[in-house]
Amino acid sequence: MSVLPIGTVMKLTDLTARQIRYYEQQDLIKPVRNEGNRRMYSLNDVDRLLEIKDYLDDGLNISGIKEVYKKQEQLEDERKKNLQKGLTDSDVRKILQDEFMNIGGLKPPSSTFDNPNNFHKFNE
DNA sequence: CTTCTCACA
DNA sequence: TGTGAGAA
């Protein structure tokens, strides 16, 4: 995946080598090293660097950007946990929607409980 | 020639 | 974050 040397990344992102290495120190990107200790970047690294530049323009500082990715990972972890429980994203959305309807005292769609498949989702 | 690390009149 | 030194 990682095949771009820092020189190429500099041109692609319009960032200085100093900045690119600094963002790595802040754990915002994780390039791999080749046999000559040279940093090799992936296109995902380039995308992230571009993102970082945007966040910086929006007035966000390094620690602020760190927290953005931190919460992003947290949401990603929960998505995986639900997946392990056999729930897809659309399942979760449907459950949440049905719960809101019930709270509002509205009659849930007949299809929701008619399907025995959905039944034990509410009993686990 | 390119990149790396380290240090700072 | 810039920049220059010395090595790889």
PDB file of C-alpha atoms (C1' of nucleotides) in Angstrom:
ATOM      1  CA  MET A   1       0.000   0.000   0.000  1.00  0.00           C
ATOM      2  CA  SER A   2       2.626   2.538   0.995  1.00  0.00           C
ATOM      3  CA  VAL A   3       4.805   3.417  -1.970  1.00  0.00           C
ATOM      4  CA  LEU A   4       5.130   7.189  -1.983  1.00  0.00           C
ATOM      5  CA  PRO A   5       8.345   8.856  -0.741  1.00  0.00           C
ATOM      6  CA  ILE A   6       8.042  12.070   1.246  1.00  0.00           C
ATOM      7  CA  GLY A   7       9.065  14.143  -1.752  1.00  0.00           C
ATOM      8  CA  THR A   8       6.005  13.024  -3.708  1.00  0.00           C
ATOM      9  CA  VAL A   9       3.752  13.571  -0.729  1.00  0.00           C
ATOM     10  CA  MET A  10       5.107  17.092  -0.361  1.00  0.00           C
ATOM     11  CA  LYS A  11       4.039  17.956  -3.899  1.00  0.00           C
ATOM     12  CA  LEU A  12       0.696  16.180  -3.546  1.00  0.00           C
ATOM     13  CA  THR A  13      -0.222  17.925  -0.299  1.00  0.00           C
ATOM     14  CA  ASP A  14       1.688  21.189  -0.629  1.00  0.00           C
ATOM     15  CA  LEU A  15       3.116  20.590   2.869  1.00  0.00           C
ATOM     16  CA  THR A  16       6.788  20.851   3.891  1.00  0.00           C
ATOM     17  CA  ALA A  17       8.712  17.736   4.943  1.00  0.00           C
ATOM     18  CA  ARG A  18       8.952  19.282   8.385  1.00  0.00           C
ATOM     19  CA  GLN A  19       5.171  19.478   8.706  1.00  0.00           C
ATOM     20  CA  ILE A  20       4.602  15.964   7.378  1.00  0.00           C
ATOM     21  CA  ARG A  21       7.098  14.492   9.844  1.00  0.00           C
ATOM     22  CA  TYR A  22       5.661  16.576  12.653  1.00  0.00           C
ATOM     23  CA  TYR A  23       2.121  15.299  12.058  1.00  0.00           C
ATOM     24  CA  GLU A  24       3.567  11.815  12.231  1.00  0.00           C
ATOM     25  CA  GLN A  25       5.050  12.597  15.641  1.00  0.00           C
ATOM     26  CA  GLN A  26       1.585  13.654  16.711  1.00  0.00           C
ATOM     27  CA  ASP A  27       0.311  10.217  15.597  1.00  0.00           C
ATOM     28  CA  LEU A  28      -1.943  11.738  12.970  1.00  0.00           C
ATOM     29  CA  ILE A  29      -0.423   9.531  10.261  1.00  0.00           C
ATOM     30  CA  LYS A  30       1.562   6.294  10.312  1.00  0.00           C
ATOM     31  CA  PRO A  31       3.828   5.870   7.293  1.00  0.00           C
ATOM     32  CA  VAL A  32       5.933   2.706   7.135  1.00  0.00           C
ATOM     33  CA  ARG A  33       9.716   2.676   6.733  1.00  0.00           C
ATOM     34  CA  ASN A  34      11.491   0.943   3.895  1.00  0.00           C
ATOM     35  CA  GLU A  35      14.772  -0.938   4.161  1.00  0.00           C
ATOM     36  CA  GLY A  36      16.647   2.334   4.052  1.00  0.00           C
ATOM     37  CA  ASN A  37      14.700   3.965   6.893  1.00  0.00           C
ATOM     38  CA  ARG A  38      12.854   6.089   4.373  1.00  0.00           C
ATOM     39  CA  ARG A  39       9.201   6.929   5.118  1.00  0.00           C
ATOM     40  CA  MET A  40       6.773   5.446   2.603  1.00  0.00           C
ATOM     41  CA  TYR A  41       3.250   6.861   2.436  1.00  0.00           C
ATOM     42  CA  SER A  42      -0.022   5.404   1.176  1.00  0.00           C
ATOM     43  CA  LEU A  43      -2.789   7.267  -0.618  1.00  0.00           C
ATOM     44  CA  ASN A  44      -4.747   7.089   2.621  1.00  0.00           C
ATOM     45  CA  ASP A  45      -1.919   8.958   4.324  1.00  0.00           C
ATOM     46  CA  VAL A  46      -2.134  11.623   1.628  1.00  0.00           C
ATOM     47  CA  ASP A  47      -5.887  11.899   2.102  1.00  0.00           C
ATOM     48  CA  ARG A  48      -5.441  12.288   5.826  1.00  0.00           C
ATOM     49  CA  LEU A  49      -2.782  14.948   5.390  1.00  0.00           C
ATOM     50  CA  LEU A  50      -5.155  16.865   3.142  1.00  0.00           C
ATOM     51  CA  GLU A  51      -7.833  16.516   5.821  1.00  0.00           C
ATOM     52  CA  ILE A  52      -5.458  17.732   8.483  1.00  0.00           C
ATOM     53  CA  LYS A  53      -4.711  20.781   6.401  1.00  0.00           C
ATOM     54  CA  ASP A  54      -8.420  21.557   6.126  1.00  0.00           C
ATOM     55  CA  TYR A  55      -8.970  21.178   9.854  1.00  0.00           C
ATOM     56  CA  LEU A  56      -6.047  23.502  10.493  1.00  0.00           C
ATOM     57  CA  ASP A  57      -7.558  26.091   8.182  1.00  0.00           C
ATOM     58  CA  ASP A  58     -10.797  25.789  10.118  1.00  0.00           C
ATOM     59  CA  GLY A  59      -8.878  26.913  13.195  1.00  0.00           C
ATOM     60  CA  LEU A  60      -8.543  23.486  14.797  1.00  0.00           C
ATOM     61  CA  ASN A  61      -5.243  22.741  16.545  1.00  0.00           C
ATOM     62  CA  ILE A  62      -3.312  19.446  16.618  1.00  0.00           C
ATOM     63  CA  SER A  63      -4.875  18.203  19.851  1.00  0.00           C
ATOM     64  CA  GLY A  64      -8.277  19.084  18.493  1.00  0.00           C
ATOM     65  CA  ILE A  65      -7.659  17.059  15.365  1.00  0.00           C
ATOM     66  CA  LYS A  66      -6.452  14.169  17.499  1.00  0.00           C
ATOM     67  CA  GLU A  67      -9.776  14.094  19.305  1.00  0.00           C
ATOM     68  CA  VAL A  68     -11.680  14.145  16.046  1.00  0.00           C
ATOM     69  CA  TYR A  69      -9.946  10.954  14.924  1.00  0.00           C
ATOM     70  CA  LYS A  70     -10.210   9.552  18.438  1.00  0.00           C
ATOM     71  CA  LYS A  71     -13.997   9.836  18.480  1.00  0.00           C
ATOM     72  CA  GLN A  72     -14.044   8.581  14.917  1.00  0.00           C
ATOM     73  CA  GLU A  73     -12.316   5.397  16.084  1.00  0.00           C
ATOM     74  CA  GLN A  74     -14.733   5.050  18.964  1.00  0.00           C
ATOM     75  CA  LEU A  75     -17.703   5.125  16.615  1.00  0.00           C
ATOM     76  CA  GLU A  76     -15.922   2.626  14.394  1.00  0.00           C
ATOM     77  CA  ASP A  77     -15.426   0.278  17.349  1.00  0.00           C
ATOM     78  CA  GLU A  78     -19.099   0.397  18.266  1.00  0.00           C
ATOM     79  CA  ARG A  79     -20.038  -0.363  14.691  1.00  0.00           C
ATOM     80  CA  LYS A  80     -17.872  -3.480  14.848  1.00  0.00           C
ATOM     81  CA  LYS A  81     -19.352  -4.508  18.202  1.00  0.00           C
ATOM     82  CA  ASN A  82     -22.883  -4.333  16.777  1.00  0.00           C
ATOM     83  CA  LEU A  83     -21.728  -6.329  13.814  1.00  0.00           C
ATOM     84  CA  GLN A  84     -20.408  -9.075  16.095  1.00  0.00           C
ATOM     85  CA  LYS A  85     -23.825  -9.161  17.712  1.00  0.00           C
ATOM     86  CA  GLY A  86     -25.303  -9.828  14.309  1.00  0.00           C
ATOM     87  CA  LEU A  87     -26.708  -6.351  13.874  1.00  0.00           C
ATOM     88  CA  THR A  88     -26.066  -4.428  10.696  1.00  0.00           C
ATOM     89  CA  ASP A  89     -26.170  -0.641  10.580  1.00  0.00           C
ATOM     90  CA  SER A  90     -29.628  -0.664   9.027  1.00  0.00           C
ATOM     91  CA  ASP A  91     -30.816  -3.007  11.803  1.00  0.00           C
ATOM     92  CA  VAL A  92     -29.634  -0.534  14.420  1.00  0.00           C
ATOM     93  CA  ARG A  93     -31.282   2.356  12.610  1.00  0.00           C
ATOM     94  CA  LYS A  94     -34.563   0.428  12.384  1.00  0.00           C
ATOM     95  CA  ILE A  95     -34.528  -0.461  16.071  1.00  0.00           C
ATOM     96  CA  LEU A  96     -33.847   3.141  17.046  1.00  0.00           C
ATOM     97  CA  GLN A  97     -36.619   4.372  14.773  1.00  0.00           C
ATOM     98  CA  ASP A  98     -39.127   1.882  16.187  1.00  0.00           C
ATOM     99  CA  GLU A  99     -38.183   2.854  19.742  1.00  0.00           C
ATOM    100  CA  PHE A 100     -38.849   6.514  19.029  1.00  0.00           C
ATOM    101  CA  MET A 101     -42.223   5.659  17.536  1.00  0.00           C
ATOM    102  CA  ASN A 102     -43.217   3.685  20.626  1.00  0.00           C
ATOM    103  CA  ILE A 103     -42.098   6.455  22.970  1.00  0.00           C
ATOM    104  CA  GLY A 104     -44.314   8.824  21.062  1.00  0.00           C
ATOM    105  CA  GLY A 105     -47.242   6.494  21.624  1.00  0.00           C
ATOM    106  CA  LEU A 106     -47.535   5.705  17.964  1.00  0.00           C
ATOM    107  CA  LYS A 107     -48.478   2.311  16.617  1.00  0.00           C
ATOM    108  CA  PRO A 108     -45.387   0.505  15.324  1.00  0.00           C
ATOM    109  CA  PRO A 109     -45.557  -0.855  11.775  1.00  0.00           C
ATOM    110  CA  SER A 110     -47.240  -4.247  11.806  1.00  0.00           C
ATOM    111  CA  SER A 111     -44.358  -5.673   9.860  1.00  0.00           C
ATOM    112  CA  THR A 112     -42.014  -4.983  12.760  1.00  0.00           C
ATOM    113  CA  PHE A 113     -43.444  -7.535  15.209  1.00  0.00           C
ATOM    114  CA  ASP A 114     -45.155  -9.803  12.730  1.00  0.00           C
ATOM    115  CA  ASN A 115     -41.723 -10.945  11.646  1.00  0.00           C
ATOM    116  CA  PRO A 116     -40.531 -13.503  14.244  1.00  0.00           C
ATOM    117  CA  ASN A 117     -37.039 -12.672  13.067  1.00  0.00           C
ATOM    118  CA  ASN A 118     -37.256  -9.217  14.610  1.00  0.00           C
ATOM    119  CA  PHE A 119     -38.802 -10.492  17.830  1.00  0.00           C
ATOM    120  CA  HIS A 120     -35.770 -11.772  19.642  1.00  0.00           C
ATOM    121  CA  LYS A 121     -33.836  -8.642  18.742  1.00  0.00           C
ATOM    122  CA  PHE A 122     -35.971  -6.966  21.401  1.00  0.00           C
ATOM    123  CA  ASN A 123     -35.479  -9.779  23.910  1.00  0.00           C
ATOM    124  CA  GLU A 124     -31.682 -10.108  24.024  1.00  0.00           C
TER     125      GLU A 124
ATOM    126  C1'  DC B   1      20.111  13.726  -5.803  1.00  0.00           C
ATOM    127  C1'  DT B   2      16.731  12.531  -1.727  1.00  0.00           C
ATOM    128  C1'  DT B   3      15.724  11.704   2.943  1.00  0.00           C
ATOM    129  C1'  DC B   4      16.963  11.129   7.949  1.00  0.00           C
ATOM    130  C1'  DT B   5      17.934  12.956  12.658  1.00  0.00           C
ATOM    131  C1'  DC B   6      19.065  16.527  15.609  1.00  0.00           C
ATOM    132  C1'  DA B   7      19.794  21.006  17.258  1.00  0.00           C
ATOM    133  C1'  DC B   8      19.043  26.170  17.627  1.00  0.00           C
ATOM    134  C1'  DA B   9      23.231  33.029  16.569  1.00  0.00           C
TER     135       DA B   9
ATOM    136  C1'  DT C   1       7.582  25.637  12.074  1.00  0.00           C
ATOM    137  C1'  DG C   2      12.068  27.055   9.564  1.00  0.00           C
ATOM    138  C1'  DT C   3      16.704  25.866   8.595  1.00  0.00           C
ATOM    139  C1'  DG C   4      21.264  24.018   8.323  1.00  0.00           C
ATOM    140  C1'  DA C   5      24.707  20.290   9.474  1.00  0.00           C
ATOM    141  C1'  DG C   6      26.402  15.705   8.812  1.00  0.00           C
ATOM    142  C1'  DA C   7      25.398  10.965   7.601  1.00  0.00           C
ATOM    143  C1'  DA C   8      23.253   7.274   4.792  1.00  0.00           C
TER     144       DA C   8
END
